[in-house]
Every structure is written in C-alpha cells, then in structure tokens.
C-alpha cells in the first residue's frame, strides 16, 4: 500500500527571482512530490521587492509590514501541515523567541546555503549584534533537522547544537543546459563568462585587471550576466540582463565559466552554484580555491583553481590555446553534475529527511 503523502509548508525567503529560493526549494517541489512529499510554498518577500532591491531602491515601511503580517498569518495555520521547511529563518531581523512562539508544536527543517549567521553576528551595529547575534544558532538548535549545502555550514550547525544535520548540495536540472554545438577554435578570443548578482561583483573585481589586460590584447571576450547596473573599470565586457528563461542559452555561448571569490568566512559558506551551471553546459571552469569550489572542481582535470593573478592568466591562456582540452574538461564536468549535483540525484535524500521528521 502506498504511503500517505507528507504535507510540508515551505517558508522561503523569496519567490522565483531569488536564486537561493528557486534553486534549493522551488525547483525541487515536483521531484519531492514524486517521492510523496507535497509542499505548499509561501515566500516572505515578493519578486517586486527583489527587483527594487537590485535597482538600489528600498522598500517602504508599509510594504515591509505587509510581508511580516502575511508570514504571521501563514504560520498561524502551520499546524495543518506535518512539518515546516524554513529558508534560514521565519522572520528576518526579529529575535529567535518570536520564531519559537510561532513554530511551537510544529516540527521544522531549516536550510542554509550561505553563512547567514555572519550577517547578524558580524553586523556593524552593536544593537543588532546584541539582539540577533545567536539567533540562527537558536533556530538550528530547535530544528528537527538542519539541511546545509557544504561542510563549512555543517560544522557550524553541529557547533550550534543541531541534532540532525543533512548535507545536500545546491542542485540543478542538467536537462535545461545544452553544450554549444559550434566547434571551438584556438585563434578567436576565448569567450569568458560570469553569471551573478550585483552584490557578487566584488568577487569579479578581484581579477578585473587580468581580464582587462587579456581583453585589450584580444585574448578573451568577457561576458557579464546579471549585474548590468555595475561596470568593471578598464575592462571591456558585454553586459547582459539575467532571465530565468534565457540563462541556459546565454551560458551555452561561453567557452569557459569563471567564479572568482575572495577568501572569507562568507565565501566559504557558498555552494558553488555558478560553477555547476557552467559544468552542466559542458564548459571548463576556472575558480578561486575557496570553500566548495575545491570540492566541485578537480584541478587540472575539470578546470583550474588559480590562487593569484598570474595563475588566472595562465589558466585562461591554456584553455584558449587548447580547444581539445576545453572539450574534454567540459564532458567530464557534464558527467560530474549529472552524477553528483542534479536534482534527480539528491531529491530522494531530501524526501527521506522529511519522512524521518514527519514520522514515516
């Protein structure tokens, strides 16, 4: 006899325009349904809020109040579900005792794909630190399970008192990505692509001098996707808007995908999603040797992990000069994503987590 479906209330931070909410939650819902976990999603912020945020605008107090009231109303009905699934927290910028009050009697699973605790614990304002410094540690300690995207976050969760920690990487659907059909050439400029949000441009700027020098020499052509309001100084580039419908086709136009990172605690909490996108499209990758990048990339086999400017220069030049190497790395990357980082590979593990929390 088939098991009854488990009903889960998802409290995501954003709707589909929020990358983390889309990738770690919303995209997985059809897969979870097939494994008997039926999810009802309720984002905190709407897409319009995120559009204003990326445009540098602030939400009015009235809009923010509506978001909090909507979340409170949703949580008042949470006991109709078998479990609650939190993206990081239920109420941003409110203390843990409020979350415990609304979640009382509801088993919940909390998910982290970033070192979100640093936003509170290292905030520049002392009152914020005093009120919220240990908030997420308290949320984790009260969770029936804590899902994390990498080992760095798993260590933090265990130190915070998490009883059950489940490590599930950020995933994607490889079927959405199709390697370019054009034959690679060594003579043409290497199309180097980067995808990210405006807030991630600080990482790209760390290698802008190398990219600018190589672009000026005709060695590369840089494409920046998703941060059109930001510009790199002295670095010629093509800037494209990000769209969910068009991102796979845009990435297919790259010859290599890059993910530079500064080495910080925040960066070590990242889950290397940009790299997974490039890899799914059959591309070689070049990335900083920070955090999960070192797990995703096999240095010298599926891409390169340069640690300084000269290393970046040499890696890009080698890939430009050797189309066969680019093709071989791209094939390995595609297979690696299908085996380890696809939604189809991890959905059963996530469904098992919910069944354990829900009791069967």
mmCIF file of C-alpha atoms in Angstrom:
data_model
loop_
_atom_site.group_PDB
_atom_site.id
_atom_site.type_symbol
_atom_site.label_atom_id
_atom_site.label_comp_id
_atom_site.label_asym_id
_atom_site.label_seq_id
_atom_site.Cartn_x
_atom_site.Cartn_y
_atom_site.Cartn_z
ATOM 1 C CA UNK A 1 0.000 0.000 0.000
ATOM 2 C CA UNK A 2 1.316 3.446 -0.960
ATOM 3 C CA UNK A 3 2.366 5.707 1.893
ATOM 4 C CA UNK A 4 0.294 8.820 2.506
ATOM 5 C CA UNK A 5 1.886 11.993 1.209
ATOM 6 C CA UNK A 6 3.576 14.174 3.799
ATOM 7 C CA UNK A 7 2.378 17.775 3.804
ATOM 8 C CA UNK A 8 5.097 20.391 4.211
ATOM 9 C CA UNK A 9 4.768 24.168 4.495
ATOM 10 C CA UNK A 10 7.694 25.887 2.800
ATOM 11 C CA UNK A 11 8.586 29.329 4.133
ATOM 12 C CA UNK A 12 11.058 30.557 1.535
ATOM 13 C CA UNK A 13 12.700 33.951 1.642
ATOM 14 C CA UNK A 14 11.908 34.879 -1.977
ATOM 15 C CA UNK A 15 9.840 33.726 -4.907
ATOM 16 C CA UNK A 16 11.401 32.552 -8.183
ATOM 17 C CA UNK A 17 13.568 35.628 -8.787
ATOM 18 C CA UNK A 18 15.541 34.847 -5.642
ATOM 19 C CA UNK A 19 18.291 32.449 -6.711
ATOM 20 C CA UNK A 20 18.624 30.523 -3.437
ATOM 21 C CA UNK A 21 14.866 30.197 -3.002
ATOM 22 C CA UNK A 22 14.424 28.984 -6.554
ATOM 23 C CA UNK A 23 17.304 26.513 -6.579
ATOM 24 C CA UNK A 24 17.198 24.927 -3.143
ATOM 25 C CA UNK A 25 13.436 24.938 -2.718
ATOM 26 C CA UNK A 26 11.028 25.834 -5.516
ATOM 27 C CA UNK A 27 12.748 23.868 -8.290
ATOM 28 C CA UNK A 28 12.711 20.731 -6.131
ATOM 29 C CA UNK A 29 8.978 20.681 -5.448
ATOM 30 C CA UNK A 30 7.976 18.475 -8.424
ATOM 31 C CA UNK A 31 10.727 15.984 -7.531
ATOM 32 C CA UNK A 32 9.624 15.848 -3.894
ATOM 33 C CA UNK A 33 6.026 15.314 -4.974
ATOM 34 C CA UNK A 34 7.103 12.171 -6.819
ATOM 35 C CA UNK A 35 8.578 10.871 -3.557
ATOM 36 C CA UNK A 36 5.457 11.534 -1.527
ATOM 37 C CA UNK A 37 6.257 14.961 -0.085
ATOM 38 C CA UNK A 38 3.658 17.577 -1.018
ATOM 39 C CA UNK A 39 4.919 21.119 -0.464
ATOM 40 C CA UNK A 40 2.925 24.352 -0.191
ATOM 41 C CA UNK A 41 5.189 27.353 -0.757
ATOM 42 C CA UNK A 42 4.832 30.780 0.845
ATOM 43 C CA UNK A 43 7.638 33.298 0.156
ATOM 44 C CA UNK A 44 8.348 36.126 2.595
ATOM 45 C CA UNK A 45 9.330 38.776 0.007
ATOM 46 C CA UNK A 46 7.743 39.003 -3.436
ATOM 47 C CA UNK A 47 9.529 39.398 -6.781
ATOM 48 C CA UNK A 48 8.728 43.112 -6.928
ATOM 49 C CA UNK A 49 10.656 43.646 -3.684
ATOM 50 C CA UNK A 50 13.711 41.888 -5.120
ATOM 51 C CA UNK A 51 13.530 43.910 -8.344
ATOM 52 C CA UNK A 52 13.552 47.136 -6.315
ATOM 53 C CA UNK A 53 16.401 45.836 -4.173
ATOM 54 C CA UNK A 54 18.602 45.079 -7.200
ATOM 55 C CA UNK A 55 17.745 48.510 -8.604
ATOM 56 C CA UNK A 56 19.078 50.124 -5.427
ATOM 57 C CA UNK A 57 15.661 51.085 -4.073
ATOM 58 C CA UNK A 58 14.393 50.478 -0.542
ATOM 59 C CA UNK A 59 11.004 49.032 0.307
ATOM 60 C CA UNK A 60 8.625 51.294 2.205
ATOM 61 C CA UNK A 61 7.620 50.535 5.773
ATOM 62 C CA UNK A 62 4.095 49.697 4.624
ATOM 63 C CA UNK A 63 5.332 47.019 2.244
ATOM 64 C CA UNK A 64 7.626 45.522 4.885
ATOM 65 C CA UNK A 65 4.777 45.433 7.410
ATOM 66 C CA UNK A 66 2.619 43.544 4.909
ATOM 67 C CA UNK A 67 5.365 40.944 4.432
ATOM 68 C CA UNK A 68 5.601 40.327 8.182
ATOM 69 C CA UNK A 69 1.837 40.189 8.662
ATOM 70 C CA UNK A 70 1.448 37.763 5.767
ATOM 71 C CA UNK A 71 4.114 35.467 7.229
ATOM 72 C CA UNK A 72 2.436 35.593 10.665
ATOM 73 C CA UNK A 73 -0.946 34.636 9.161
ATOM 74 C CA UNK A 74 0.610 31.736 7.289
ATOM 75 C CA UNK A 75 2.320 30.448 10.421
ATOM 76 C CA UNK A 76 -0.925 30.548 12.385
ATOM 77 C CA UNK A 77 -2.084 27.742 10.085
ATOM 78 C CA UNK A 78 1.171 25.790 10.178
ATOM 79 C CA UNK A 79 -0.191 23.020 12.404
ATOM 80 C CA UNK A 80 -2.281 21.785 9.496
ATOM 81 C CA UNK A 81 0.980 20.508 7.988
ATOM 82 C CA UNK A 82 3.231 17.647 9.003
ATOM 83 C CA UNK A 83 6.327 19.868 9.030
ATOM 84 C CA UNK A 84 7.554 23.378 8.251
ATOM 85 C CA UNK A 85 10.528 23.956 5.906
ATOM 86 C CA UNK A 86 12.419 27.182 6.644
ATOM 87 C CA UNK A 87 14.807 29.011 4.374
ATOM 88 C CA UNK A 88 17.190 30.243 7.083
ATOM 89 C CA UNK A 89 14.532 31.806 9.353
ATOM 90 C CA UNK A 90 10.844 32.596 9.567
ATOM 91 C CA UNK A 91 11.070 36.314 10.396
ATOM 92 C CA UNK A 92 14.130 38.230 9.144
ATOM 93 C CA UNK A 93 15.583 40.677 11.684
ATOM 94 C CA UNK A 94 13.330 39.529 14.523
ATOM 95 C CA UNK A 95 14.665 37.628 17.555
ATOM 96 C CA UNK A 96 14.565 33.862 17.926
ATOM 97 C CA UNK A 97 11.905 33.855 20.656
ATOM 98 C CA UNK A 98 9.336 35.174 18.163
ATOM 99 C CA UNK A 99 10.146 32.324 15.803
ATOM 100 C CA UNK A 100 9.847 29.792 18.627
ATOM 101 C CA UNK A 101 6.474 31.260 19.585
ATOM 102 C CA UNK A 102 5.017 30.858 16.089
ATOM 103 C CA UNK A 103 6.669 27.462 15.492
ATOM 104 C CA UNK A 104 5.687 25.955 18.842
ATOM 105 C CA UNK A 105 4.332 22.470 18.295
ATOM 106 C CA UNK A 106 5.496 22.366 14.652
ATOM 107 C CA UNK A 107 8.469 20.181 13.713
ATOM 108 C CA UNK A 108 10.605 22.159 11.304
ATOM 109 C CA UNK A 109 13.522 21.674 8.930
ATOM 110 C CA UNK A 110 15.810 24.675 8.403
ATOM 111 C CA UNK A 111 18.038 25.038 5.332
ATOM 112 C CA UNK A 112 21.225 27.070 4.798
ATOM 113 C CA UNK A 113 23.234 27.548 1.609
ATOM 114 C CA UNK A 114 25.158 30.586 2.876
ATOM 115 C CA UNK A 115 26.903 31.577 6.105
ATOM 116 C CA UNK A 116 23.821 33.604 7.004
ATOM 117 C CA UNK A 117 24.688 33.687 10.699
ATOM 118 C CA UNK A 118 27.507 36.110 9.881
ATOM 119 C CA UNK A 119 25.000 38.761 8.773
ATOM 120 C CA UNK A 120 23.809 39.058 12.348
ATOM 121 C CA UNK A 121 26.880 38.025 14.299
ATOM 122 C CA UNK A 122 29.183 40.456 12.470
ATOM 123 C CA UNK A 123 26.746 43.277 11.849
ATOM 124 C CA UNK A 124 28.273 46.764 12.087
ATOM 125 C CA UNK A 125 25.599 47.943 14.553
ATOM 126 C CA UNK A 126 26.064 46.841 18.149
ATOM 127 C CA UNK A 127 22.287 46.740 18.932
ATOM 128 C CA UNK A 128 21.729 44.324 16.040
ATOM 129 C CA UNK A 129 24.537 42.098 17.270
ATOM 130 C CA UNK A 130 23.194 42.213 20.814
ATOM 131 C CA UNK A 131 19.676 41.226 19.718
ATOM 132 C CA UNK A 132 20.406 38.749 16.927
ATOM 133 C CA UNK A 133 23.996 37.518 17.219
ATOM 134 C CA UNK A 134 22.981 33.980 18.257
ATOM 135 C CA UNK A 135 19.549 33.942 16.652
ATOM 136 C CA UNK A 136 20.236 31.380 13.936
ATOM 137 C CA UNK A 137 22.133 29.126 16.321
ATOM 138 C CA UNK A 138 18.945 29.015 18.435
ATOM 139 C CA UNK A 139 16.834 28.299 15.335
ATOM 140 C CA UNK A 140 19.152 25.426 14.405
ATOM 141 C CA UNK A 141 19.175 24.015 17.942
ATOM 142 C CA UNK A 142 15.370 23.797 17.904
ATOM 143 C CA UNK A 143 15.074 22.228 14.444
ATOM 144 C CA UNK A 144 14.087 18.626 13.829
ATOM 145 C CA UNK A 145 16.718 18.646 11.058
ATOM 146 C CA UNK A 146 19.156 21.148 9.574
ATOM 147 C CA UNK A 147 19.935 20.883 5.865
ATOM 148 C CA UNK A 148 23.177 22.500 4.705
ATOM 149 C CA UNK A 149 24.886 22.893 1.355
ATOM 150 C CA UNK A 150 28.500 22.202 2.317
ATOM 151 C CA UNK A 151 30.878 21.003 5.028
ATOM 152 C CA UNK A 152 31.642 24.502 6.338
ATOM 153 C CA UNK A 153 27.965 25.046 7.152
ATOM 154 C CA UNK A 154 27.633 21.529 8.552
ATOM 155 C CA UNK A 155 30.418 22.227 11.061
ATOM 156 C CA UNK A 156 28.742 25.466 12.102
ATOM 157 C CA UNK A 157 25.353 23.741 12.533
ATOM 158 C CA UNK A 158 26.804 20.972 14.691
ATOM 159 C CA UNK A 159 28.633 23.519 16.854
ATOM 160 C CA UNK A 160 25.325 25.400 17.232
ATOM 161 C CA UNK A 161 23.658 22.300 18.684
ATOM 162 C CA UNK A 162 21.867 20.857 15.656
ATOM 163 C CA UNK A 163 20.581 17.383 16.440
ATOM 164 C CA UNK A 164 20.322 16.093 12.864
ATOM 165 C CA UNK A 165 22.438 17.590 10.070
ATOM 166 C CA UNK A 166 21.821 16.574 6.449
ATOM 167 C CA UNK A 167 24.300 17.736 3.814
ATOM 168 C CA UNK A 168 22.604 18.325 0.456
ATOM 169 C CA UNK A 169 24.404 20.402 -2.184
ATOM 170 C CA UNK A 170 22.654 23.020 -4.249
ATOM 171 C CA UNK A 171 21.417 21.257 -7.374
ATOM 172 C CA UNK A 172 20.108 21.908 -10.854
ATOM 173 C CA UNK A 173 18.382 20.106 -13.704
ATOM 174 C CA UNK A 174 21.074 19.216 -16.280
ATOM 175 C CA UNK A 175 18.366 18.843 -18.918
ATOM 176 C CA UNK A 176 17.990 22.639 -19.032
ATOM 177 C CA UNK A 177 21.599 23.095 -20.162
ATOM 178 C CA UNK A 178 22.886 22.193 -23.594
ATOM 179 C CA UNK A 179 26.534 22.327 -24.657
ATOM 180 C CA UNK A 180 27.181 24.638 -27.590
ATOM 181 C CA UNK A 181 27.257 22.916 -30.963
ATOM 182 C CA UNK A 182 29.832 25.253 -32.509
ATOM 183 C CA UNK A 183 33.372 23.843 -32.941
ATOM 184 C CA UNK A 184 35.861 25.507 -30.531
ATOM 185 C CA UNK A 185 38.663 27.492 -32.158
ATOM 186 C CA UNK A 186 42.052 28.444 -30.764
ATOM 187 C CA UNK A 187 42.578 31.632 -32.781
ATOM 188 C CA UNK A 188 39.426 33.538 -31.799
ATOM 189 C CA UNK A 189 39.127 35.359 -28.462
ATOM 190 C CA UNK A 190 38.116 32.989 -25.653
ATOM 191 C CA UNK A 191 34.572 33.835 -24.524
ATOM 192 C CA UNK A 192 34.868 34.057 -20.738
ATOM 193 C CA UNK A 193 31.536 34.168 -18.936
ATOM 194 C CA UNK A 194 30.448 35.145 -15.434
ATOM 195 C CA UNK A 195 26.900 34.944 -14.036
ATOM 196 C CA UNK A 196 25.933 36.601 -10.762
ATOM 197 C CA UNK A 197 24.043 39.301 -8.902
ATOM 198 C CA UNK A 198 25.149 42.906 -8.329
ATOM 199 C CA UNK A 199 26.240 42.023 -4.800
ATOM 200 C CA UNK A 200 28.662 39.404 -6.197
ATOM 201 C CA UNK A 201 30.536 41.850 -8.418
ATOM 202 C CA UNK A 202 33.078 42.452 -5.656
ATOM 203 C CA UNK A 203 34.481 38.993 -6.389
ATOM 204 C CA UNK A 204 34.738 39.588 -10.132
ATOM 205 C CA UNK A 205 36.562 42.852 -9.489
ATOM 206 C CA UNK A 206 39.418 40.951 -7.811
ATOM 207 C CA UNK A 207 40.533 39.609 -11.206
ATOM 208 C CA UNK A 208 39.388 42.583 -13.318
ATOM 209 C CA UNK A 209 42.978 43.744 -14.032
ATOM 210 C CA UNK A 210 43.874 40.362 -15.554
ATOM 211 C CA UNK A 211 40.632 40.179 -17.517
ATOM 212 C CA UNK A 212 41.032 43.763 -18.744
ATOM 213 C CA UNK A 213 44.604 43.147 -19.880
ATOM 214 C CA UNK A 214 43.657 39.980 -21.777
ATOM 215 C CA UNK A 215 40.556 41.558 -23.307
ATOM 216 C CA UNK A 216 42.574 44.541 -24.521
ATOM 217 C CA UNK A 217 45.055 42.134 -26.138
ATOM 218 C CA UNK A 218 42.261 40.293 -27.943
ATOM 219 C CA UNK A 219 42.852 37.071 -25.994
ATOM 220 C CA UNK A 220 39.418 36.960 -24.348
ATOM 221 C CA UNK A 221 35.949 38.435 -24.720
ATOM 222 C CA UNK A 222 34.265 38.860 -21.325
ATOM 223 C CA UNK A 223 30.508 38.436 -20.846
ATOM 224 C CA UNK A 224 28.934 39.550 -17.555
ATOM 225 C CA UNK A 225 25.390 38.347 -16.862
ATOM 226 C CA UNK A 226 23.093 39.622 -14.137
ATOM 227 C CA UNK A 227 24.839 42.793 -12.968
ATOM 228 C CA UNK A 228 24.149 45.283 -15.737
ATOM 229 C CA UNK A 229 23.998 48.224 -13.321
ATOM 230 C CA UNK A 230 27.585 47.545 -12.254
ATOM 231 C CA UNK A 231 30.617 48.064 -14.505
ATOM 232 C CA UNK A 232 34.212 46.946 -14.315
ATOM 233 C CA UNK A 233 36.722 49.746 -14.767
ATOM 234 C CA UNK A 234 39.275 49.382 -17.555
ATOM 235 C CA UNK A 235 37.847 46.012 -18.543
ATOM 236 C CA UNK A 236 35.848 45.788 -21.782
ATOM 237 C CA UNK A 237 32.871 43.455 -21.429
ATOM 238 C CA UNK A 238 29.440 42.642 -22.765
ATOM 239 C CA UNK A 239 26.775 43.120 -20.072
ATOM 240 C CA UNK A 240 23.557 41.104 -20.285
ATOM 241 C CA UNK A 241 20.409 41.044 -18.169
ATOM 242 C CA UNK A 242 19.712 37.785 -16.385
ATOM 243 C CA UNK A 243 16.463 35.969 -17.115
ATOM 244 C CA UNK A 244 15.465 32.529 -15.921
ATOM 245 C CA UNK A 245 14.221 31.593 -19.377
ATOM 246 C CA UNK A 246 17.368 32.736 -21.158
ATOM 247 C CA UNK A 247 20.214 31.848 -18.774
ATOM 248 C CA UNK A 248 20.903 28.385 -20.233
ATOM 249 C CA UNK A 249 21.195 29.729 -23.790
ATOM 250 C CA UNK A 250 23.423 32.565 -22.582
ATOM 251 C CA UNK A 251 25.792 30.182 -20.785
ATOM 252 C CA UNK A 252 25.922 27.976 -23.883
ATOM 253 C CA UNK A 253 27.575 30.927 -25.628
ATOM 254 C CA UNK A 254 30.582 30.858 -23.269
ATOM 255 C CA UNK A 255 33.834 28.994 -23.911
ATOM 256 C CA UNK A 256 34.694 28.916 -20.194
ATOM 257 C CA UNK A 257 32.885 29.853 -16.989
ATOM 258 C CA UNK A 258 34.603 31.614 -14.105
ATOM 259 C CA UNK A 259 33.931 32.002 -10.381
ATOM 260 C CA UNK A 260 36.476 34.191 -8.579
ATOM 261 C CA UNK A 261 35.989 34.517 -4.822
ATOM 262 C CA UNK A 262 37.640 36.451 -2.048
ATOM 263 C CA UNK A 263 38.734 34.127 0.766
ATOM 264 C CA UNK A 264 36.408 34.971 3.643
ATOM 265 C CA UNK A 265 34.107 33.114 6.014
ATOM 266 C CA UNK A 266 31.160 34.290 3.927
ATOM 267 C CA UNK A 267 32.730 32.905 0.736
ATOM 268 C CA UNK A 268 33.467 29.572 2.412
ATOM 269 C CA UNK A 269 29.757 29.209 3.053
ATOM 270 C CA UNK A 270 28.865 29.472 -0.643
ATOM 271 C CA UNK A 271 27.701 26.419 -2.585
ATOM 272 C CA UNK A 272 29.393 26.938 -6.000
ATOM 273 C CA UNK A 273 26.168 27.168 -7.992
ATOM 274 C CA UNK A 274 27.716 29.258 -10.771
ATOM 275 C CA UNK A 275 30.255 26.504 -11.365
ATOM 276 C CA UNK A 276 27.533 23.868 -11.524
ATOM 277 C CA UNK A 277 25.709 25.843 -14.196
ATOM 278 C CA UNK A 278 28.822 26.146 -16.351
ATOM 279 C CA UNK A 279 29.635 22.472 -15.836
ATOM 280 C CA UNK A 280 26.105 21.363 -16.775
ATOM 281 C CA UNK A 281 26.547 23.286 -20.032
ATOM 282 C CA UNK A 282 29.650 21.237 -20.813
ATOM 283 C CA UNK A 283 32.147 24.022 -20.120
ATOM 284 C CA UNK A 284 35.556 24.005 -18.446
ATOM 285 C CA UNK A 285 35.745 26.237 -15.375
ATOM 286 C CA UNK A 286 38.263 28.467 -13.630
ATOM 287 C CA UNK A 287 37.612 29.336 -9.998
ATOM 288 C CA UNK A 288 39.281 30.538 -6.839
ATOM 289 C CA UNK A 289 40.375 27.735 -4.471
ATOM 290 C CA UNK A 290 37.912 28.762 -1.766
ATOM 291 C CA UNK A 291 35.294 26.706 0.044
ATOM 292 C CA UNK A 292 33.160 24.354 -2.004
ATOM 293 C CA UNK A 293 34.893 25.372 -5.245
ATOM 294 C CA UNK A 294 37.658 22.977 -4.190
ATOM 295 C CA UNK A 295 35.175 20.106 -3.970
ATOM 296 C CA UNK A 296 33.342 20.816 -7.206
ATOM 297 C CA UNK A 297 36.449 21.383 -9.379
ATOM 298 C CA UNK A 298 39.132 18.733 -9.869
ATOM 299 C CA UNK A 299 42.134 20.959 -10.529
ATOM 300 C CA UNK A 300 43.733 20.167 -13.876
ATOM 301 C CA UNK A 301 41.027 17.661 -14.847
ATOM 302 C CA UNK A 302 37.718 19.539 -14.933
ATOM 303 C CA UNK A 303 39.102 23.060 -14.653
ATOM 304 C CA UNK A 304 41.660 25.151 -12.822
ATOM 305 C CA UNK A 305 41.896 26.661 -9.321
ATOM 306 C CA UNK A 306 44.380 29.541 -9.596
ATOM 307 C CA UNK A 307 45.325 31.345 -6.409
ATOM 308 C CA UNK A 308 46.824 34.544 -7.880
ATOM 309 C CA UNK A 309 46.645 36.837 -10.889
ATOM 310 C CA UNK A 310 49.360 35.003 -12.804
ATOM 311 C CA UNK A 311 47.574 31.716 -12.221
ATOM 312 C CA UNK A 312 44.367 33.141 -13.684
ATOM 313 C CA UNK A 313 46.261 34.431 -16.692
ATOM 314 C CA UNK A 314 47.945 31.085 -17.331
ATOM 315 C CA UNK A 315 44.735 29.093 -16.894
ATOM 316 C CA UNK A 316 42.789 31.203 -19.374
ATOM 317 C CA UNK A 317 45.648 31.192 -21.874
ATOM 318 C CA UNK A 318 45.962 27.429 -21.676
ATOM 319 C CA UNK A 319 42.263 26.942 -22.281
ATOM 320 C CA UNK A 320 42.324 29.373 -25.187
ATOM 321 C CA UNK A 321 45.230 27.563 -26.823
ATOM 322 C CA UNK A 322 43.799 24.056 -26.419
ATOM 323 C CA UNK A 323 40.243 23.523 -27.723
ATOM 324 C CA UNK A 324 40.581 19.764 -27.209
ATOM 325 C CA UNK A 325 41.316 20.319 -23.512
ATOM 326 C CA UNK A 326 38.274 22.564 -23.210
ATOM 327 C CA UNK A 327 36.080 19.911 -24.798
ATOM 328 C CA UNK A 328 37.451 17.107 -22.605
ATOM 329 C CA UNK A 329 37.010 19.111 -19.403
ATOM 330 C CA UNK A 330 33.505 20.060 -20.464
ATOM 331 C CA UNK A 331 32.484 16.432 -20.977
ATOM 332 C CA UNK A 332 33.818 15.476 -17.549
ATOM 333 C CA UNK A 333 32.001 18.381 -15.958
ATOM 334 C CA UNK A 334 28.679 17.460 -17.512
ATOM 335 C CA UNK A 335 29.007 13.879 -16.249
ATOM 336 C CA UNK A 336 30.046 15.104 -12.789
ATOM 337 C CA UNK A 337 26.971 17.306 -12.467
ATOM 338 C CA UNK A 338 24.625 14.535 -13.591
ATOM 339 C CA UNK A 339 26.096 12.117 -11.061
ATOM 340 C CA UNK A 340 26.508 14.351 -8.010
ATOM 341 C CA UNK A 341 24.681 17.660 -8.334
ATOM 342 C CA UNK A 342 21.450 17.023 -10.234
ATOM 343 C CA UNK A 343 18.023 17.396 -8.675
ATOM 344 C CA UNK A 344 17.287 13.830 -9.651
ATOM 345 C CA UNK A 345 20.305 12.617 -7.652
ATOM 346 C CA UNK A 346 19.505 14.415 -4.390
ATOM 347 C CA UNK A 347 15.686 14.592 -4.265
ATOM 348 C CA UNK A 348 15.357 11.092 -2.725
ATOM 349 C CA UNK A 349 17.680 12.079 0.135
ATOM 350 C CA UNK A 350 15.718 15.239 0.868
ATOM 351 C CA UNK A 351 12.428 13.336 0.753
ATOM 352 C CA UNK A 352 13.885 10.781 3.193
ATOM 353 C CA UNK A 353 14.775 13.625 5.550
ATOM 354 C CA UNK A 354 11.194 14.891 5.555
ATOM 355 C CA UNK A 355 9.777 11.413 6.087
ATOM 356 C CA UNK A 356 12.033 10.957 9.112
ATOM 357 C CA UNK A 357 10.942 14.327 10.527
ATOM 358 C CA UNK A 358 7.264 13.675 9.805
ATOM 359 C CA UNK A 359 7.356 10.177 11.264
ATOM 360 C CA UNK A 360 7.171 7.688 8.431
#
